[in-house]
């Protein structure tokens, strides 16, 4: 009996040649982005190269292995999420926001998965249009909008939906005043969302971008209860907003802490049921688990996070500056990217580049890359 305790995603892919077996079985159906990200994860801190640090006093050396930087990697995805949170805490207007979730009927899920690029783009654009039409026509303002595209549910099924953050209020049409508002009409928003999705899919069928039976759209449109729009709780300020939404970005579809066992090539993980608030355990053969997981790897250059309204790239700086003046908000702090050394020091209290013997700072002396011959010598230590 083979037992892997504390199994990571990389462990599950590499044990028993699981990834090779998966490729052999499904190679023609695997997207390029999946191959790229899985390869990165399997090489992370193993075969991507390393830097050598050396103490100038006792000559003790230490190797620091390079990471893969893939959001599919449990370790690197967490770092990217925390970096994103730190950065955007200084960008967002420090005002209340609301979190809204937009979903579509499950009859449309396979269509969106097959035509994932155009399908996911339609979801993001429809959510943005629904919000802007609502706020501009009913209240006369443009809000700050951030859209996060999600493809997975808690049980790892392909469940495409949108998480959207909207400021409680926005700039008036003439941009001379800030209009405060915390009320959104649920039914009107839901109807607009449904109309936008169905209209966009019909246009995609007409143009030939999507091939499907139009009757499916008629059935989806009539499934009113499955067009779910949830207007969530009000979030008090930008820090809470960014931390809250950070959980939905730049990370694998499952946290490593939810994988409870990996025994005899069976992966067991848990998720919390929405209704009963109880933990449900799921056991899957490793290849089935891999198939569910890689379905949520986004294609190359796909933008999972989109900005609109006051956060639209073309006019973001001017809009935010005008809004801060009208709301009497302080200027944001300058964001500085932190190094791996700083992150470890902040987390553990220990400096990874302090020599354990001499307590002096170690110096980077070499960089080694795989299959590139001799190392790059940066500094010779006397």
Tab-separated table of C-alpha atoms in Angstrom:
chain	number	residue	atom	x	y	z
A	1	UNK	CA	0.000	0.000	0.000
A	2	UNK	CA	1.447	3.348	-1.056
A	3	UNK	CA	0.671	6.296	1.205
A	4	UNK	CA	1.782	9.854	0.492
A	5	UNK	CA	1.206	12.110	3.477
A	6	UNK	CA	0.780	15.846	3.002
A	7	UNK	CA	0.502	15.268	-0.738
A	8	UNK	CA	0.990	18.262	-3.006
A	9	UNK	CA	-0.331	18.646	-6.543
A	10	UNK	CA	3.180	17.861	-7.813
A	11	UNK	CA	3.250	14.642	-5.748
A	12	UNK	CA	-0.027	13.441	-7.262
A	13	UNK	CA	1.143	14.184	-10.812
A	14	UNK	CA	4.580	12.580	-10.409
A	15	UNK	CA	3.761	9.498	-8.269
A	16	UNK	CA	3.257	6.236	-10.207
A	17	UNK	CA	3.890	8.114	-13.464
A	18	UNK	CA	0.360	9.543	-13.216
A	19	UNK	CA	0.964	12.520	-15.494
A	20	UNK	CA	2.612	10.370	-18.174
A	21	UNK	CA	-0.320	7.961	-18.003
A	22	UNK	CA	-2.771	10.861	-18.302
A	23	UNK	CA	-0.941	12.247	-21.337
A	24	UNK	CA	-0.875	8.824	-22.992
A	25	UNK	CA	-4.642	8.510	-22.520
A	26	UNK	CA	-5.743	12.062	-23.413
A	27	UNK	CA	-2.833	13.659	-25.323
A	28	UNK	CA	-4.912	14.920	-28.268
A	29	UNK	CA	-7.346	16.689	-25.928
A	30	UNK	CA	-4.776	18.412	-23.692
A	31	UNK	CA	-4.300	22.147	-24.310
A	32	UNK	CA	-0.819	23.685	-24.709
A	33	UNK	CA	-1.254	25.769	-21.557
A	34	UNK	CA	-1.854	22.593	-19.560
A	35	UNK	CA	1.393	20.999	-20.770
A	36	UNK	CA	3.319	24.197	-19.992
A	37	UNK	CA	1.964	24.671	-16.477
A	38	UNK	CA	2.236	21.043	-15.428
A	39	UNK	CA	5.833	20.944	-16.648
A	40	UNK	CA	6.604	24.054	-14.595
A	41	UNK	CA	5.036	22.602	-11.449
A	42	UNK	CA	6.954	19.319	-11.786
A	43	UNK	CA	10.221	21.245	-12.185
A	44	UNK	CA	9.573	23.821	-9.440
A	45	UNK	CA	12.539	24.036	-7.041
A	46	UNK	CA	13.922	20.831	-8.579
A	47	UNK	CA	15.274	21.326	-12.093
A	48	UNK	CA	14.828	24.994	-12.995
A	49	UNK	CA	18.260	25.942	-11.746
A	50	UNK	CA	19.539	27.597	-8.589
A	51	UNK	CA	21.643	30.394	-7.177
A	52	UNK	CA	24.602	29.802	-4.873
A	53	UNK	CA	25.155	32.027	-1.858
A	54	UNK	CA	28.375	31.933	0.158
A	55	UNK	CA	29.542	33.293	3.475
A	56	UNK	CA	32.569	35.578	3.053
A	57	UNK	CA	33.962	34.503	6.409
A	58	UNK	CA	33.590	30.720	6.793
A	59	UNK	CA	32.913	30.011	3.079
A	60	UNK	CA	29.734	28.043	3.876
A	61	UNK	CA	27.542	27.768	0.760
A	62	UNK	CA	23.781	27.543	0.304
A	63	UNK	CA	21.723	26.723	-2.771
A	64	UNK	CA	18.459	28.576	-3.433
A	65	UNK	CA	16.418	26.808	-6.102
A	66	UNK	CA	14.327	28.757	-8.611
A	67	UNK	CA	10.550	28.467	-8.541
A	68	UNK	CA	8.200	27.993	-11.496
A	69	UNK	CA	6.007	31.114	-11.025
A	70	UNK	CA	2.952	29.188	-12.264
A	71	UNK	CA	-0.418	30.031	-10.698
A	72	UNK	CA	-1.193	26.301	-10.983
A	73	UNK	CA	1.556	25.609	-8.424
A	74	UNK	CA	0.319	25.529	-4.821
A	75	UNK	CA	3.420	27.301	-3.539
A	76	UNK	CA	3.904	29.849	-6.332
A	77	UNK	CA	0.176	30.509	-6.683
A	78	UNK	CA	0.034	31.535	-3.023
A	79	UNK	CA	2.972	33.929	-3.522
A	80	UNK	CA	1.332	35.485	-6.603
A	81	UNK	CA	-1.974	35.900	-4.753
A	82	UNK	CA	-0.320	37.609	-1.788
A	83	UNK	CA	1.679	39.873	-4.136
A	84	UNK	CA	-1.510	40.834	-5.982
A	85	UNK	CA	-3.264	41.597	-2.691
A	86	UNK	CA	-0.397	43.812	-1.489
A	87	UNK	CA	-0.311	45.689	-4.793
A	88	UNK	CA	-4.016	46.398	-5.210
A	89	UNK	CA	-4.612	47.394	-1.610
A	90	UNK	CA	-2.829	50.610	-2.599
A	91	UNK	CA	-4.699	50.994	-5.909
A	92	UNK	CA	-8.381	50.664	-5.051
A	93	UNK	CA	-10.395	53.582	-3.720
A	94	UNK	CA	-10.679	53.097	0.024
A	95	UNK	CA	-14.496	53.021	0.082
A	96	UNK	CA	-17.197	50.329	0.538
A	97	UNK	CA	-17.739	47.736	-2.201
A	98	UNK	CA	-20.186	44.951	-2.938
A	99	UNK	CA	-19.415	41.436	-4.098
A	100	UNK	CA	-21.747	39.989	-6.761
A	101	UNK	CA	-21.735	36.447	-8.180
A	102	UNK	CA	-23.185	35.741	-11.652
A	103	UNK	CA	-23.903	32.157	-12.757
A	104	UNK	CA	-25.413	30.470	-15.815
A	105	UNK	CA	-27.538	27.278	-16.135
A	106	UNK	CA	-25.553	24.043	-16.180
A	107	UNK	CA	-26.846	23.253	-19.678
A	108	UNK	CA	-24.427	25.940	-20.928
A	109	UNK	CA	-21.373	24.679	-19.021
A	110	UNK	CA	-20.198	22.169	-21.689
A	111	UNK	CA	-20.568	24.792	-24.433
A	112	UNK	CA	-18.421	27.270	-22.502
A	113	UNK	CA	-15.835	24.581	-21.775
A	114	UNK	CA	-15.566	23.546	-25.431
A	115	UNK	CA	-15.379	27.158	-26.663
A	116	UNK	CA	-13.677	28.348	-23.511
A	117	UNK	CA	-11.978	31.515	-24.786
A	118	UNK	CA	-15.038	33.064	-26.404
A	119	UNK	CA	-17.359	31.569	-23.787
A	120	UNK	CA	-15.494	32.996	-20.785
A	121	UNK	CA	-15.065	36.336	-22.546
A	122	UNK	CA	-18.828	36.461	-23.088
A	123	UNK	CA	-19.405	35.902	-19.356
A	124	UNK	CA	-17.025	38.695	-18.356
A	125	UNK	CA	-18.390	41.163	-20.888
A	126	UNK	CA	-22.021	40.353	-20.041
A	127	UNK	CA	-21.481	40.904	-16.309
A	128	UNK	CA	-19.773	44.241	-16.973
A	129	UNK	CA	-22.500	45.406	-19.354
A	130	UNK	CA	-25.258	44.354	-16.966
A	131	UNK	CA	-23.722	46.406	-14.146
A	132	UNK	CA	-22.954	49.501	-16.240
A	133	UNK	CA	-26.398	49.535	-17.869
A	134	UNK	CA	-27.959	49.230	-14.429
A	135	UNK	CA	-25.954	51.930	-12.652
A	136	UNK	CA	-25.935	54.408	-15.537
A	137	UNK	CA	-29.624	54.164	-16.452
A	138	UNK	CA	-31.113	53.895	-12.952
A	139	UNK	CA	-28.689	55.942	-10.860
A	140	UNK	CA	-26.661	58.031	-13.317
A	141	UNK	CA	-23.132	57.073	-12.295
A	142	UNK	CA	-20.162	54.946	-13.369
A	143	UNK	CA	-18.752	52.676	-10.637
A	144	UNK	CA	-15.369	51.012	-10.219
A	145	UNK	CA	-15.645	47.415	-11.427
A	146	UNK	CA	-13.354	44.408	-11.133
A	147	UNK	CA	-14.382	41.111	-12.744
A	148	UNK	CA	-12.808	37.768	-11.793
A	149	UNK	CA	-13.531	34.826	-14.108
A	150	UNK	CA	-13.928	31.499	-12.319
A	151	UNK	CA	-14.334	28.044	-13.811
A	152	UNK	CA	-14.488	25.774	-10.768
A	153	UNK	CA	-16.909	24.972	-8.021
A	154	UNK	CA	-15.862	23.667	-4.623
A	155	UNK	CA	-16.144	20.066	-5.875
A	156	UNK	CA	-13.823	20.851	-8.865
A	157	UNK	CA	-16.580	20.517	-11.492
A	158	UNK	CA	-16.325	22.867	-14.460
A	159	UNK	CA	-18.739	25.555	-13.298
A	160	UNK	CA	-18.065	28.837	-15.133
A	161	UNK	CA	-19.194	31.927	-13.262
A	162	UNK	CA	-18.216	35.493	-12.473
A	163	UNK	CA	-17.160	37.171	-9.230
A	164	UNK	CA	-17.593	40.927	-9.569
A	165	UNK	CA	-16.653	43.730	-7.213
A	166	UNK	CA	-18.425	47.048	-7.593
A	167	UNK	CA	-17.916	50.281	-5.663
A	168	UNK	CA	-20.898	51.503	-3.648
A	169	UNK	CA	-21.419	54.549	-5.830
A	170	UNK	CA	-19.464	56.214	-8.577
A	171	UNK	CA	-18.752	59.302	-10.638
A	172	UNK	CA	-21.698	61.179	-12.133
A	173	UNK	CA	-21.960	61.481	-15.915
A	174	UNK	CA	-20.392	64.934	-15.839
A	175	UNK	CA	-17.730	63.699	-13.375
A	176	UNK	CA	-18.323	66.626	-11.040
A	177	UNK	CA	-19.740	64.714	-8.081
A	178	UNK	CA	-19.653	61.328	-6.416
A	179	UNK	CA	-23.045	59.602	-6.173
A	180	UNK	CA	-23.298	57.311	-3.151
A	181	UNK	CA	-25.388	54.146	-3.583
A	182	UNK	CA	-25.569	50.709	-1.957
A	183	UNK	CA	-28.760	49.468	-3.624
A	184	UNK	CA	-28.885	47.329	-6.757
A	185	UNK	CA	-32.150	45.934	-8.126
A	186	UNK	CA	-31.668	42.163	-8.076
A	187	UNK	CA	-34.365	41.139	-10.585
A	188	UNK	CA	-33.466	43.846	-13.102
A	189	UNK	CA	-29.774	42.890	-12.883
A	190	UNK	CA	-30.615	39.210	-13.319
A	191	UNK	CA	-32.770	39.843	-16.385
A	192	UNK	CA	-30.092	42.015	-18.012
A	193	UNK	CA	-27.411	39.412	-17.283
A	194	UNK	CA	-29.507	36.636	-18.856
A	195	UNK	CA	-30.321	38.754	-21.916
A	196	UNK	CA	-26.673	39.725	-22.457
A	197	UNK	CA	-25.462	36.105	-22.314
A	198	UNK	CA	-28.113	34.667	-24.620
A	199	UNK	CA	-27.744	37.533	-27.117
A	200	UNK	CA	-23.954	37.153	-27.244
A	201	UNK	CA	-24.185	33.368	-27.716
A	202	UNK	CA	-26.741	33.780	-30.525
A	203	UNK	CA	-24.391	36.223	-32.260
A	204	UNK	CA	-21.480	33.784	-31.846
A	205	UNK	CA	-23.567	31.008	-33.445
A	206	UNK	CA	-24.564	33.294	-36.299
A	207	UNK	CA	-20.938	34.282	-36.962
A	208	UNK	CA	-19.769	30.659	-36.812
A	209	UNK	CA	-17.543	31.153	-33.753
A	210	UNK	CA	-19.657	28.652	-31.812
A	211	UNK	CA	-21.393	25.608	-33.275
A	212	UNK	CA	-24.343	24.404	-31.237
A	213	UNK	CA	-28.065	23.755	-31.439
A	214	UNK	CA	-29.862	27.114	-30.898
A	215	UNK	CA	-32.622	25.189	-29.106
A	216	UNK	CA	-30.211	24.802	-26.185
A	217	UNK	CA	-30.305	28.581	-25.766
A	218	UNK	CA	-34.107	28.559	-25.722
A	219	UNK	CA	-34.040	25.934	-22.989
A	220	UNK	CA	-31.372	27.829	-21.034
A	221	UNK	CA	-33.271	31.105	-21.273
A	222	UNK	CA	-36.434	29.497	-19.891
A	223	UNK	CA	-34.536	28.047	-16.902
A	224	UNK	CA	-35.062	31.256	-14.944
A	225	UNK	CA	-34.130	29.826	-11.541
A	226	UNK	CA	-30.684	28.767	-12.739
A	227	UNK	CA	-29.711	32.307	-13.724
A	228	UNK	CA	-28.344	33.033	-10.283
A	229	UNK	CA	-27.219	36.541	-9.327
A	230	UNK	CA	-26.154	36.872	-5.712
A	231	UNK	CA	-25.580	40.364	-4.331
A	232	UNK	CA	-23.333	39.708	-1.378
A	233	UNK	CA	-22.472	41.544	1.753
A	234	UNK	CA	-21.089	45.055	1.766
A	235	UNK	CA	-17.327	45.170	2.273
A	236	UNK	CA	-16.231	48.137	4.329
A	237	UNK	CA	-12.974	49.208	2.668
A	238	UNK	CA	-10.420	48.456	-0.022
A	239	UNK	CA	-8.197	46.268	2.156
A	240	UNK	CA	-11.049	43.924	3.022
A	241	UNK	CA	-12.180	43.907	-0.610
A	242	UNK	CA	-8.784	42.959	-2.022
A	243	UNK	CA	-8.149	40.281	0.608
A	244	UNK	CA	-11.621	38.855	0.043
A	245	UNK	CA	-11.356	38.616	-3.720
A	246	UNK	CA	-7.716	37.526	-3.536
A	247	UNK	CA	-8.939	34.080	-2.555
A	248	UNK	CA	-10.375	33.681	-6.058
A	249	UNK	CA	-7.285	34.667	-8.049
A	250	UNK	CA	-3.918	33.341	-9.157
A	251	UNK	CA	-4.096	29.974	-7.415
A	252	UNK	CA	-4.898	26.337	-8.265
A	253	UNK	CA	-8.503	25.178	-8.191
A	254	UNK	CA	-7.883	23.428	-4.890
A	255	UNK	CA	-5.820	24.430	-1.870
A	256	UNK	CA	-3.321	21.819	-0.754
A	257	UNK	CA	-4.870	21.854	2.727
A	258	UNK	CA	-8.070	20.362	1.266
A	259	UNK	CA	-6.261	17.231	0.059
A	260	UNK	CA	-6.615	14.869	3.015
A	261	UNK	CA	-4.996	11.707	1.662
A	262	UNK	CA	-3.291	10.120	-1.327
A	263	UNK	CA	-3.343	6.356	-0.813
A	264	UNK	CA	-3.061	3.608	-3.459
A	265	UNK	CA	-3.348	6.266	-6.171
A	266	UNK	CA	-6.674	7.490	-4.801
A	267	UNK	CA	-6.928	11.212	-3.973
A	268	UNK	CA	-9.327	12.236	-1.211
A	269	UNK	CA	-10.260	15.871	-0.714
A	270	UNK	CA	-13.056	17.777	0.977
A	271	UNK	CA	-15.253	20.749	0.262
A	272	UNK	CA	-17.874	22.598	2.263
A	273	UNK	CA	-21.478	22.267	1.134
A	274	UNK	CA	-23.100	25.661	0.514
A	275	UNK	CA	-26.469	24.735	2.013
A	276	UNK	CA	-25.645	22.478	4.956
A	277	UNK	CA	-22.262	24.064	5.784
A	278	UNK	CA	-20.828	20.587	6.361
A	279	UNK	CA	-17.681	18.998	4.961
A	280	UNK	CA	-18.123	16.486	2.140
A	281	UNK	CA	-15.307	14.101	1.235
A	282	UNK	CA	-14.663	13.026	-2.352
A	283	UNK	CA	-12.339	10.168	-3.369
A	284	UNK	CA	-11.134	10.014	-6.973
A	285	UNK	CA	-8.598	7.905	-8.873
A	286	UNK	CA	-5.513	10.018	-9.536
A	287	UNK	CA	-6.127	10.317	-13.292
A	288	UNK	CA	-9.703	11.522	-12.723
A	289	UNK	CA	-8.453	14.056	-10.171
A	290	UNK	CA	-5.817	15.298	-12.628
A	291	UNK	CA	-8.451	15.645	-15.355
A	292	UNK	CA	-10.689	17.775	-13.151
A	293	UNK	CA	-7.789	19.929	-12.018
A	294	UNK	CA	-6.195	20.730	-15.392
A	295	UNK	CA	-9.588	21.740	-16.834
A	296	UNK	CA	-9.231	24.938	-14.801
A	297	UNK	CA	-5.822	25.986	-16.135
A	298	UNK	CA	-6.375	29.103	-18.221
A	299	UNK	CA	-4.961	29.378	-21.735
A	300	UNK	CA	-1.798	31.377	-22.377
A	301	UNK	CA	-2.269	35.163	-22.032
A	302	UNK	CA	-5.863	34.764	-20.866
A	303	UNK	CA	-6.862	37.596	-18.520
A	304	UNK	CA	-8.681	36.131	-15.568
A	305	UNK	CA	-9.108	39.554	-13.944
A	306	UNK	CA	-10.743	42.385	-15.910
A	307	UNK	CA	-11.259	46.032	-14.939
A	308	UNK	CA	-13.997	48.334	-16.121
A	309	UNK	CA	-15.893	51.513	-15.264
A	310	UNK	CA	-13.631	53.789	-13.236
A	311	UNK	CA	-10.920	51.098	-13.295
A	312	UNK	CA	-10.788	50.820	-17.107
A	313	UNK	CA	-7.144	51.036	-18.164
A	314	UNK	CA	-7.510	53.977	-20.570
A	315	UNK	CA	-8.871	56.379	-17.957
A	316	UNK	CA	-8.077	54.745	-14.621
A	317	UNK	CA	-5.556	57.273	-13.342
A	318	UNK	CA	-7.718	60.301	-14.140
A	319	UNK	CA	-10.888	58.671	-12.787
A	320	UNK	CA	-9.297	57.609	-9.521
A	321	UNK	CA	-7.624	60.984	-9.011
A	322	UNK	CA	-10.952	62.803	-9.592
A	323	UNK	CA	-12.751	60.374	-7.264
A	324	UNK	CA	-10.208	60.818	-4.462
A	325	UNK	CA	-10.620	64.580	-4.630
A	326	UNK	CA	-14.425	64.364	-4.496
A	327	UNK	CA	-14.330	61.811	-1.656
A	328	UNK	CA	-11.529	63.627	0.206
A	329	UNK	CA	-9.378	60.474	0.258
A	330	UNK	CA	-5.637	60.345	0.886
A	331	UNK	CA	-3.255	59.612	-1.976
A	332	UNK	CA	-2.389	55.893	-2.192
A	333	UNK	CA	0.913	54.614	-0.910
A	334	UNK	CA	3.527	53.550	-3.432
A	335	UNK	CA	3.603	49.781	-3.861
A	336	UNK	CA	6.985	48.074	-3.718
A	337	UNK	CA	7.447	44.464	-4.813
A	338	UNK	CA	8.922	42.310	-2.046
A	339	UNK	CA	11.666	39.737	-2.613
A	340	UNK	CA	11.543	36.073	-1.620
A	341	UNK	CA	14.025	36.924	1.125
A	342	UNK	CA	11.750	39.593	2.560
A	343	UNK	CA	8.724	37.260	2.447
A	344	UNK	CA	10.532	34.500	4.334
A	345	UNK	CA	11.872	36.965	6.882
A	346	UNK	CA	8.397	38.439	7.434
A	347	UNK	CA	6.797	34.992	7.765
A	348	UNK	CA	9.367	33.191	9.923
A	349	UNK	CA	11.360	35.983	11.526
A	350	UNK	CA	14.568	34.429	10.181
A	351	UNK	CA	16.759	35.796	7.395
A	352	UNK	CA	17.442	32.940	4.921
A	353	UNK	CA	20.654	34.637	3.789
A	354	UNK	CA	22.262	34.949	7.215
A	355	UNK	CA	25.092	32.467	7.720
A	356	UNK	CA	24.057	30.091	10.534
A	357	UNK	CA	27.670	29.935	11.756
A	358	UNK	CA	29.016	33.473	11.441
A	359	UNK	CA	25.719	35.394	11.452
A	360	UNK	CA	26.992	37.428	8.497
A	361	UNK	CA	25.060	38.124	5.301
A	362	UNK	CA	25.782	35.600	2.553
A	363	UNK	CA	26.684	36.790	-0.961
A	364	UNK	CA	25.320	35.485	-4.266
A	365	UNK	CA	28.309	34.032	-6.102
A	366	UNK	CA	26.935	31.799	-8.877
A	367	UNK	CA	23.844	31.064	-10.928
A	368	UNK	CA	23.260	27.588	-12.357
A	369	UNK	CA	20.824	26.928	-15.203
A	370	UNK	CA	20.032	23.383	-16.383
A	371	UNK	CA	21.571	22.308	-19.694
A	372	UNK	CA	23.589	25.532	-20.034
A	373	UNK	CA	27.055	24.293	-19.252
A	374	UNK	CA	29.227	26.110	-16.715
A	375	UNK	CA	27.585	28.282	-14.045
A	376	UNK	CA	27.541	32.047	-14.264
A	377	UNK	CA	30.093	33.352	-11.772
A	378	UNK	CA	28.968	36.618	-10.182
A	379	UNK	CA	31.561	37.076	-7.465
A	380	UNK	CA	34.542	35.181	-6.185
A	381	UNK	CA	34.766	34.948	-2.435
A	382	UNK	CA	38.319	35.241	-1.144
